[in-house]
């Protein structure tokens, strides 16, 4: 087929519109995903920031939980930002806030709301491997960090405090921060390149 890639944004809760806009600017067709059948023709999917516990609950109600897990296992390229990173994590650290279940896929342990209440939100420049040019201005909002990176995953970026906040595993990408909020498209562009790579390997 070739041509323009179709990338979904899971549209149950969270900053869906910002990701749709960022993806369109990165040159793909961006579509909202709410029903299992809408997963069928995607080249990639974004799990937005929001409240991971709410997204998981709604995914069950919309009967998307199992189909999503299956598509991730099957190799669908997925990018999760913030709550989306939590949803892609294989494990959630018991020292942070709990969540009943994630979709999984990336061999990491995340800690929810890890940066603590005093710094609910902050910004910092983070160099992200695979993103060319200057460091990315990273916006953290009640963000998780990666507590432990398992052998399957690769850390891509670390804060000045030494916390891993960007990771990749094959066609799966996750960041603790929200590039969709800054107008800097380079993380979305990296994800689009990962989708193109995954299609070539098919
Ligand atoms: N604190 C949220 C959670 O644990 C994530 C916040 C965000 O996505 N901005 O799900």
PDB file of C-alpha atoms and ligand atoms in Angstrom:
ATOM      1  CA  UNK A   1       0.000   0.000   0.000  1.00  0.00           C
ATOM      2  CA  UNK A   2       2.541   2.622   1.123  1.00  0.00           C
ATOM      3  CA  UNK A   3       1.393   6.215   1.371  1.00  0.00           C
ATOM      4  CA  UNK A   4       0.283   7.988   4.481  1.00  0.00           C
ATOM      5  CA  UNK A   5       0.421   6.156   7.794  1.00  0.00           C
ATOM      6  CA  UNK A   6      -2.669   5.947   9.998  1.00  0.00           C
ATOM      7  CA  UNK A   7      -1.946   6.445  13.679  1.00  0.00           C
ATOM      8  CA  UNK A   8      -4.630   6.162  16.353  1.00  0.00           C
ATOM      9  CA  UNK A   9      -4.889   7.979  19.661  1.00  0.00           C
ATOM     10  CA  UNK A  10      -6.672   6.069  22.407  1.00  0.00           C
ATOM     11  CA  UNK A  11      -9.531   8.476  23.073  1.00  0.00           C
ATOM     12  CA  UNK A  12     -11.011   7.370  26.384  1.00  0.00           C
ATOM     13  CA  UNK A  13      -9.596  10.132  28.611  1.00  0.00           C
ATOM     14  CA  UNK A  14      -6.629  12.490  28.679  1.00  0.00           C
ATOM     15  CA  UNK A  15      -4.952  14.902  26.295  1.00  0.00           C
ATOM     16  CA  UNK A  16      -6.190  13.262  23.099  1.00  0.00           C
ATOM     17  CA  UNK A  17      -6.549  16.421  21.022  1.00  0.00           C
ATOM     18  CA  UNK A  18      -2.954  17.539  21.586  1.00  0.00           C
ATOM     19  CA  UNK A  19      -1.620  14.195  20.328  1.00  0.00           C
ATOM     20  CA  UNK A  20      -3.935  14.213  17.294  1.00  0.00           C
ATOM     21  CA  UNK A  21      -2.608  17.657  16.408  1.00  0.00           C
ATOM     22  CA  UNK A  22       1.048  16.688  16.961  1.00  0.00           C
ATOM     23  CA  UNK A  23       0.648  13.543  14.841  1.00  0.00           C
ATOM     24  CA  UNK A  24      -1.050  15.435  11.998  1.00  0.00           C
ATOM     25  CA  UNK A  25       1.818  17.936  12.065  1.00  0.00           C
ATOM     26  CA  UNK A  26       4.259  15.022  11.938  1.00  0.00           C
ATOM     27  CA  UNK A  27       2.654  14.024   8.626  1.00  0.00           C
ATOM     28  CA  UNK A  28       0.392  11.075   9.417  1.00  0.00           C
ATOM     29  CA  UNK A  29      -3.372  10.551   9.420  1.00  0.00           C
ATOM     30  CA  UNK A  30      -4.394  10.725  13.085  1.00  0.00           C
ATOM     31  CA  UNK A  31      -7.640   9.096  14.224  1.00  0.00           C
ATOM     32  CA  UNK A  32      -9.438   8.657  17.541  1.00  0.00           C
ATOM     33  CA  UNK A  33      -9.746   5.080  18.811  1.00  0.00           C
ATOM     34  CA  UNK A  34     -12.599   4.052  21.101  1.00  0.00           C
ATOM     35  CA  UNK A  35     -13.813   0.709  19.753  1.00  0.00           C
ATOM     36  CA  UNK A  36     -11.990  -2.600  19.320  1.00  0.00           C
ATOM     37  CA  UNK A  37     -12.695  -2.610  15.555  1.00  0.00           C
ATOM     38  CA  UNK A  38     -10.911   0.728  15.252  1.00  0.00           C
ATOM     39  CA  UNK A  39      -7.645  -1.012  16.199  1.00  0.00           C
ATOM     40  CA  UNK A  40      -7.752  -3.090  13.028  1.00  0.00           C
ATOM     41  CA  UNK A  41      -6.311  -0.755  10.414  1.00  0.00           C
ATOM     42  CA  UNK A  42      -3.794   1.176  12.463  1.00  0.00           C
ATOM     43  CA  UNK A  43      -0.096   1.474  11.684  1.00  0.00           C
ATOM     44  CA  UNK A  44       0.541   2.773  15.193  1.00  0.00           C
ATOM     45  CA  UNK A  45      -1.195   3.977  18.344  1.00  0.00           C
ATOM     46  CA  UNK A  46      -0.608   6.678  20.960  1.00  0.00           C
ATOM     47  CA  UNK A  47      -1.648   6.256  24.584  1.00  0.00           C
ATOM     48  CA  UNK A  48      -2.079   9.830  25.850  1.00  0.00           C
ATOM     49  CA  UNK A  49      -1.417  11.376  29.227  1.00  0.00           C
ATOM     50  CA  UNK A  50      -4.298  11.541  31.647  1.00  0.00           C
ATOM     51  CA  UNK A  51      -5.144   9.328  34.592  1.00  0.00           C
ATOM     52  CA  UNK A  52      -3.899   5.796  34.006  1.00  0.00           C
ATOM     53  CA  UNK A  53      -6.367   4.211  36.464  1.00  0.00           C
ATOM     54  CA  UNK A  54      -9.292   5.880  34.662  1.00  0.00           C
ATOM     55  CA  UNK A  55      -8.007   4.897  31.225  1.00  0.00           C
ATOM     56  CA  UNK A  56      -7.689   1.254  32.339  1.00  0.00           C
ATOM     57  CA  UNK A  57     -11.223   1.249  33.773  1.00  0.00           C
ATOM     58  CA  UNK A  58     -12.666   2.761  30.613  1.00  0.00           C
ATOM     59  CA  UNK A  59     -10.674   0.352  28.442  1.00  0.00           C
ATOM     60  CA  UNK A  60     -12.398  -2.520  30.228  1.00  0.00           C
ATOM     61  CA  UNK A  61     -15.839  -0.918  29.832  1.00  0.00           C
ATOM     62  CA  UNK A  62     -15.195  -0.299  26.131  1.00  0.00           C
ATOM     63  CA  UNK A  63     -13.876  -3.886  25.778  1.00  0.00           C
ATOM     64  CA  UNK A  64     -10.540  -2.590  24.559  1.00  0.00           C
ATOM     65  CA  UNK A  65      -8.303  -3.986  27.288  1.00  0.00           C
ATOM     66  CA  UNK A  66      -7.707  -7.472  25.878  1.00  0.00           C
ATOM     67  CA  UNK A  67      -7.656  -6.446  22.183  1.00  0.00           C
ATOM     68  CA  UNK A  68      -5.092  -3.766  23.043  1.00  0.00           C
ATOM     69  CA  UNK A  69      -2.884  -6.164  24.961  1.00  0.00           C
ATOM     70  CA  UNK A  70      -3.083  -8.589  22.044  1.00  0.00           C
ATOM     71  CA  UNK A  71      -2.206  -5.936  19.416  1.00  0.00           C
ATOM     72  CA  UNK A  72       0.772  -4.746  21.505  1.00  0.00           C
ATOM     73  CA  UNK A  73       1.998  -8.342  21.804  1.00  0.00           C
ATOM     74  CA  UNK A  74       1.500  -8.724  18.096  1.00  0.00           C
ATOM     75  CA  UNK A  75       3.947  -5.887  17.359  1.00  0.00           C
ATOM     76  CA  UNK A  76       1.768  -2.796  16.896  1.00  0.00           C
ATOM     77  CA  UNK A  77       3.988   0.272  17.361  1.00  0.00           C
ATOM     78  CA  UNK A  78       2.732   2.200  20.394  1.00  0.00           C
ATOM     79  CA  UNK A  79       3.905   5.440  22.018  1.00  0.00           C
ATOM     80  CA  UNK A  80       2.772   6.215  25.563  1.00  0.00           C
ATOM     81  CA  UNK A  81       3.306   9.600  27.217  1.00  0.00           C
ATOM     82  CA  UNK A  82       3.011   9.972  30.994  1.00  0.00           C
ATOM     83  CA  UNK A  83      -0.103   7.917  31.916  1.00  0.00           C
ATOM     84  CA  UNK A  84       0.559   6.154  28.595  1.00  0.00           C
ATOM     85  CA  UNK A  85       4.018   5.141  29.846  1.00  0.00           C
ATOM     86  CA  UNK A  86       2.388   3.574  32.917  1.00  0.00           C
ATOM     87  CA  UNK A  87      -0.022   1.667  30.668  1.00  0.00           C
ATOM     88  CA  UNK A  88       2.873   0.247  28.608  1.00  0.00           C
ATOM     89  CA  UNK A  89       4.908  -0.840  31.641  1.00  0.00           C
ATOM     90  CA  UNK A  90       5.108  -4.527  32.480  1.00  0.00           C
ATOM     91  CA  UNK A  91       5.343  -3.706  36.195  1.00  0.00           C
ATOM     92  CA  UNK A  92       4.281  -0.920  38.575  1.00  0.00           C
ATOM     93  CA  UNK A  93       6.377  -0.241  41.655  1.00  0.00           C
ATOM     94  CA  UNK A  94       4.565  -0.966  44.910  1.00  0.00           C
ATOM     95  CA  UNK A  95       6.229   2.046  46.566  1.00  0.00           C
ATOM     96  CA  UNK A  96       4.155   4.451  44.434  1.00  0.00           C
ATOM     97  CA  UNK A  97       0.407   4.712  43.816  1.00  0.00           C
ATOM     98  CA  UNK A  98      -1.203   1.453  42.712  1.00  0.00           C
ATOM     99  CA  UNK A  99      -3.011   0.543  39.507  1.00  0.00           C
ATOM    100  CA  UNK A 100      -4.963  -2.672  39.049  1.00  0.00           C
ATOM    101  CA  UNK A 101      -3.446  -3.682  35.695  1.00  0.00           C
ATOM    102  CA  UNK A 102      -1.577  -2.189  32.755  1.00  0.00           C
ATOM    103  CA  UNK A 103      -1.545  -3.252  29.100  1.00  0.00           C
ATOM    104  CA  UNK A 104       2.171  -4.003  29.390  1.00  0.00           C
ATOM    105  CA  UNK A 105       4.726  -4.500  26.637  1.00  0.00           C
ATOM    106  CA  UNK A 106       7.838  -2.682  27.895  1.00  0.00           C
ATOM    107  CA  UNK A 107      10.154  -4.466  30.311  1.00  0.00           C
ATOM    108  CA  UNK A 108      10.207  -1.697  32.918  1.00  0.00           C
ATOM    109  CA  UNK A 109       8.950  -1.034  36.424  1.00  0.00           C
ATOM    110  CA  UNK A 110       7.386   2.421  36.720  1.00  0.00           C
ATOM    111  CA  UNK A 111       6.584   4.396  39.824  1.00  0.00           C
ATOM    112  CA  UNK A 112       3.387   6.434  39.552  1.00  0.00           C
ATOM    113  CA  UNK A 113       3.371  10.078  40.696  1.00  0.00           C
ATOM    114  CA  UNK A 114       7.024   9.514  41.475  1.00  0.00           C
ATOM    115  CA  UNK A 115       8.267  13.097  41.578  1.00  0.00           C
ATOM    116  CA  UNK A 116       6.104  13.832  44.624  1.00  0.00           C
ATOM    117  CA  UNK A 117       3.621  16.497  45.574  1.00  0.00           C
ATOM    118  CA  UNK A 118       5.968  19.471  45.931  1.00  0.00           C
ATOM    119  CA  UNK A 119       6.913  19.166  42.293  1.00  0.00           C
ATOM    120  CA  UNK A 120       3.647  17.988  40.771  1.00  0.00           C
ATOM    121  CA  UNK A 121       4.660  19.807  37.603  1.00  0.00           C
ATOM    122  CA  UNK A 122       8.033  20.951  36.368  1.00  0.00           C
ATOM    123  CA  UNK A 123      10.063  21.316  33.200  1.00  0.00           C
ATOM    124  CA  UNK A 124      13.585  20.291  32.366  1.00  0.00           C
ATOM    125  CA  UNK A 125      15.722  19.795  29.258  1.00  0.00           C
ATOM    126  CA  UNK A 126      16.258  16.088  28.639  1.00  0.00           C
ATOM    127  CA  UNK A 127      18.497  14.670  25.898  1.00  0.00           C
ATOM    128  CA  UNK A 128      16.605  11.821  24.232  1.00  0.00           C
ATOM    129  CA  UNK A 129      18.528   9.211  22.212  1.00  0.00           C
ATOM    130  CA  UNK A 130      17.089   9.056  18.701  1.00  0.00           C
ATOM    131  CA  UNK A 131      15.968  12.698  18.803  1.00  0.00           C
ATOM    132  CA  UNK A 132      18.397  14.803  16.825  1.00  0.00           C
ATOM    133  CA  UNK A 133      19.502  18.272  17.815  1.00  0.00           C
ATOM    134  CA  UNK A 134      19.055  19.973  21.159  1.00  0.00           C
ATOM    135  CA  UNK A 135      17.668  18.362  24.290  1.00  0.00           C
ATOM    136  CA  UNK A 136      13.882  18.139  24.470  1.00  0.00           C
ATOM    137  CA  UNK A 137      12.049  20.581  26.758  1.00  0.00           C
ATOM    138  CA  UNK A 138      10.306  17.972  28.907  1.00  0.00           C
ATOM    139  CA  UNK A 139       7.069  18.907  30.704  1.00  0.00           C
ATOM    140  CA  UNK A 140       6.306  16.656  33.669  1.00  0.00           C
ATOM    141  CA  UNK A 141       2.799  16.667  35.185  1.00  0.00           C
ATOM    142  CA  UNK A 142       2.323  14.295  38.125  1.00  0.00           C
ATOM    143  CA  UNK A 143       4.633  12.117  36.117  1.00  0.00           C
ATOM    144  CA  UNK A 144       5.927   8.599  36.664  1.00  0.00           C
ATOM    145  CA  UNK A 145       9.583   7.688  36.439  1.00  0.00           C
ATOM    146  CA  UNK A 146      11.135   4.409  35.434  1.00  0.00           C
ATOM    147  CA  UNK A 147      12.246   2.715  38.618  1.00  0.00           C
ATOM    148  CA  UNK A 148      13.917  -0.214  36.897  1.00  0.00           C
ATOM    149  CA  UNK A 149      14.795  -0.995  33.290  1.00  0.00           C
ATOM    150  CA  UNK A 150      14.712  -4.731  32.520  1.00  0.00           C
ATOM    151  CA  UNK A 151      16.982  -6.345  29.913  1.00  0.00           C
ATOM    152  CA  UNK A 152      14.307  -6.075  27.198  1.00  0.00           C
ATOM    153  CA  UNK A 153      14.102  -2.282  27.268  1.00  0.00           C
ATOM    154  CA  UNK A 154      16.575   0.516  26.471  1.00  0.00           C
ATOM    155  CA  UNK A 155      16.684   3.792  28.404  1.00  0.00           C
ATOM    156  CA  UNK A 156      16.662   6.805  26.037  1.00  0.00           C
ATOM    157  CA  UNK A 157      16.653   9.741  28.425  1.00  0.00           C
ATOM    158  CA  UNK A 158      17.412  10.638  32.040  1.00  0.00           C
ATOM    159  CA  UNK A 159      16.658  13.708  34.185  1.00  0.00           C
ATOM    160  CA  UNK A 160      19.414  15.678  35.914  1.00  0.00           C
ATOM    161  CA  UNK A 161      18.341  13.840  39.081  1.00  0.00           C
ATOM    162  CA  UNK A 162      19.239  10.527  37.422  1.00  0.00           C
ATOM    163  CA  UNK A 163      15.735   9.205  36.759  1.00  0.00           C
ATOM    164  CA  UNK A 164      15.004   7.424  33.502  1.00  0.00           C
ATOM    165  CA  UNK A 165      12.097   9.196  31.783  1.00  0.00           C
ATOM    166  CA  UNK A 166      12.228   7.842  28.209  1.00  0.00           C
ATOM    167  CA  UNK A 167      12.513   4.219  27.094  1.00  0.00           C
ATOM    168  CA  UNK A 168      12.148   2.071  24.021  1.00  0.00           C
ATOM    169  CA  UNK A 169      11.560  -1.605  23.398  1.00  0.00           C
ATOM    170  CA  UNK A 170      11.353  -2.549  19.700  1.00  0.00           C
ATOM    171  CA  UNK A 171       8.328  -0.672  18.284  1.00  0.00           C
ATOM    172  CA  UNK A 172       7.247   0.568  21.726  1.00  0.00           C
ATOM    173  CA  UNK A 173       8.221   4.033  22.991  1.00  0.00           C
ATOM    174  CA  UNK A 174       7.370   5.705  26.291  1.00  0.00           C
ATOM    175  CA  UNK A 175       8.142   9.059  27.911  1.00  0.00           C
ATOM    176  CA  UNK A 176       7.268  10.332  31.402  1.00  0.00           C
ATOM    177  CA  UNK A 177       6.811  13.781  29.894  1.00  0.00           C
ATOM    178  CA  UNK A 178       4.400  15.431  27.436  1.00  0.00           C
ATOM    179  CA  UNK A 179       6.012  16.491  24.142  1.00  0.00           C
ATOM    180  CA  UNK A 180       2.517  17.068  22.706  1.00  0.00           C
ATOM    181  CA  UNK A 181       2.309  20.183  24.887  1.00  0.00           C
ATOM    182  CA  UNK A 182       5.363  22.049  23.678  1.00  0.00           C
ATOM    183  CA  UNK A 183       4.930  22.204  19.904  1.00  0.00           C
ATOM    184  CA  UNK A 184       8.265  20.344  19.540  1.00  0.00           C
ATOM    185  CA  UNK A 185       7.371  17.481  17.210  1.00  0.00           C
ATOM    186  CA  UNK A 186      10.633  15.578  17.403  1.00  0.00           C
ATOM    187  CA  UNK A 187       9.439  12.818  19.750  1.00  0.00           C
ATOM    188  CA  UNK A 188       6.347  12.230  17.602  1.00  0.00           C
ATOM    189  CA  UNK A 189       8.624  12.266  14.547  1.00  0.00           C
ATOM    190  CA  UNK A 190      10.820   9.610  16.215  1.00  0.00           C
ATOM    191  CA  UNK A 191       7.697   7.500  16.787  1.00  0.00           C
ATOM    192  CA  UNK A 192       6.624   7.927  13.149  1.00  0.00           C
ATOM    193  CA  UNK A 193      10.117   6.758  12.052  1.00  0.00           C
ATOM    194  CA  UNK A 194       9.743   3.724  14.352  1.00  0.00           C
ATOM    195  CA  UNK A 195       6.411   2.902  12.670  1.00  0.00           C
ATOM    196  CA  UNK A 196       7.988   3.153   9.227  1.00  0.00           C
ATOM    197  CA  UNK A 197      10.842   0.881  10.381  1.00  0.00           C
ATOM    198  CA  UNK A 198       8.383  -1.657  11.801  1.00  0.00           C
ATOM    199  CA  UNK A 199       6.531  -1.763   8.468  1.00  0.00           C
ATOM    200  CA  UNK A 200       9.741  -2.445   6.600  1.00  0.00           C
ATOM    201  CA  UNK A 201      10.514  -5.377   8.896  1.00  0.00           C
ATOM    202  CA  UNK A 202       7.051  -6.871   8.288  1.00  0.00           C
TER     203      UNK A 202
HETATM  204  N1  LIG B   1      -0.490  10.817  37.501  1.00  0.00           N
HETATM  205  C1  LIG B   1      -1.070  10.194  36.339  1.00  0.00           C
HETATM  206  C2  LIG B   1      -1.174   8.681  36.512  1.00  0.00           C
HETATM  207  O1  LIG B   1      -0.577   8.134  37.408  1.00  0.00           O
HETATM  208  C3  LIG B   1      -0.298  10.516  35.084  1.00  0.00           C
HETATM  209  C4  LIG B   1      -0.330  11.997  34.819  1.00  0.00           C
HETATM  210  C5  LIG B   1      -0.260  12.404  33.390  1.00  0.00           C
HETATM  211  O2  LIG B   1      -0.497  11.621  32.463  1.00  0.00           O
HETATM  212  N2  LIG B   1      -0.025  13.662  33.182  1.00  0.00           N
HETATM  213  O3  LIG B   1      -1.864   8.064  35.775  1.00  0.00           O
END
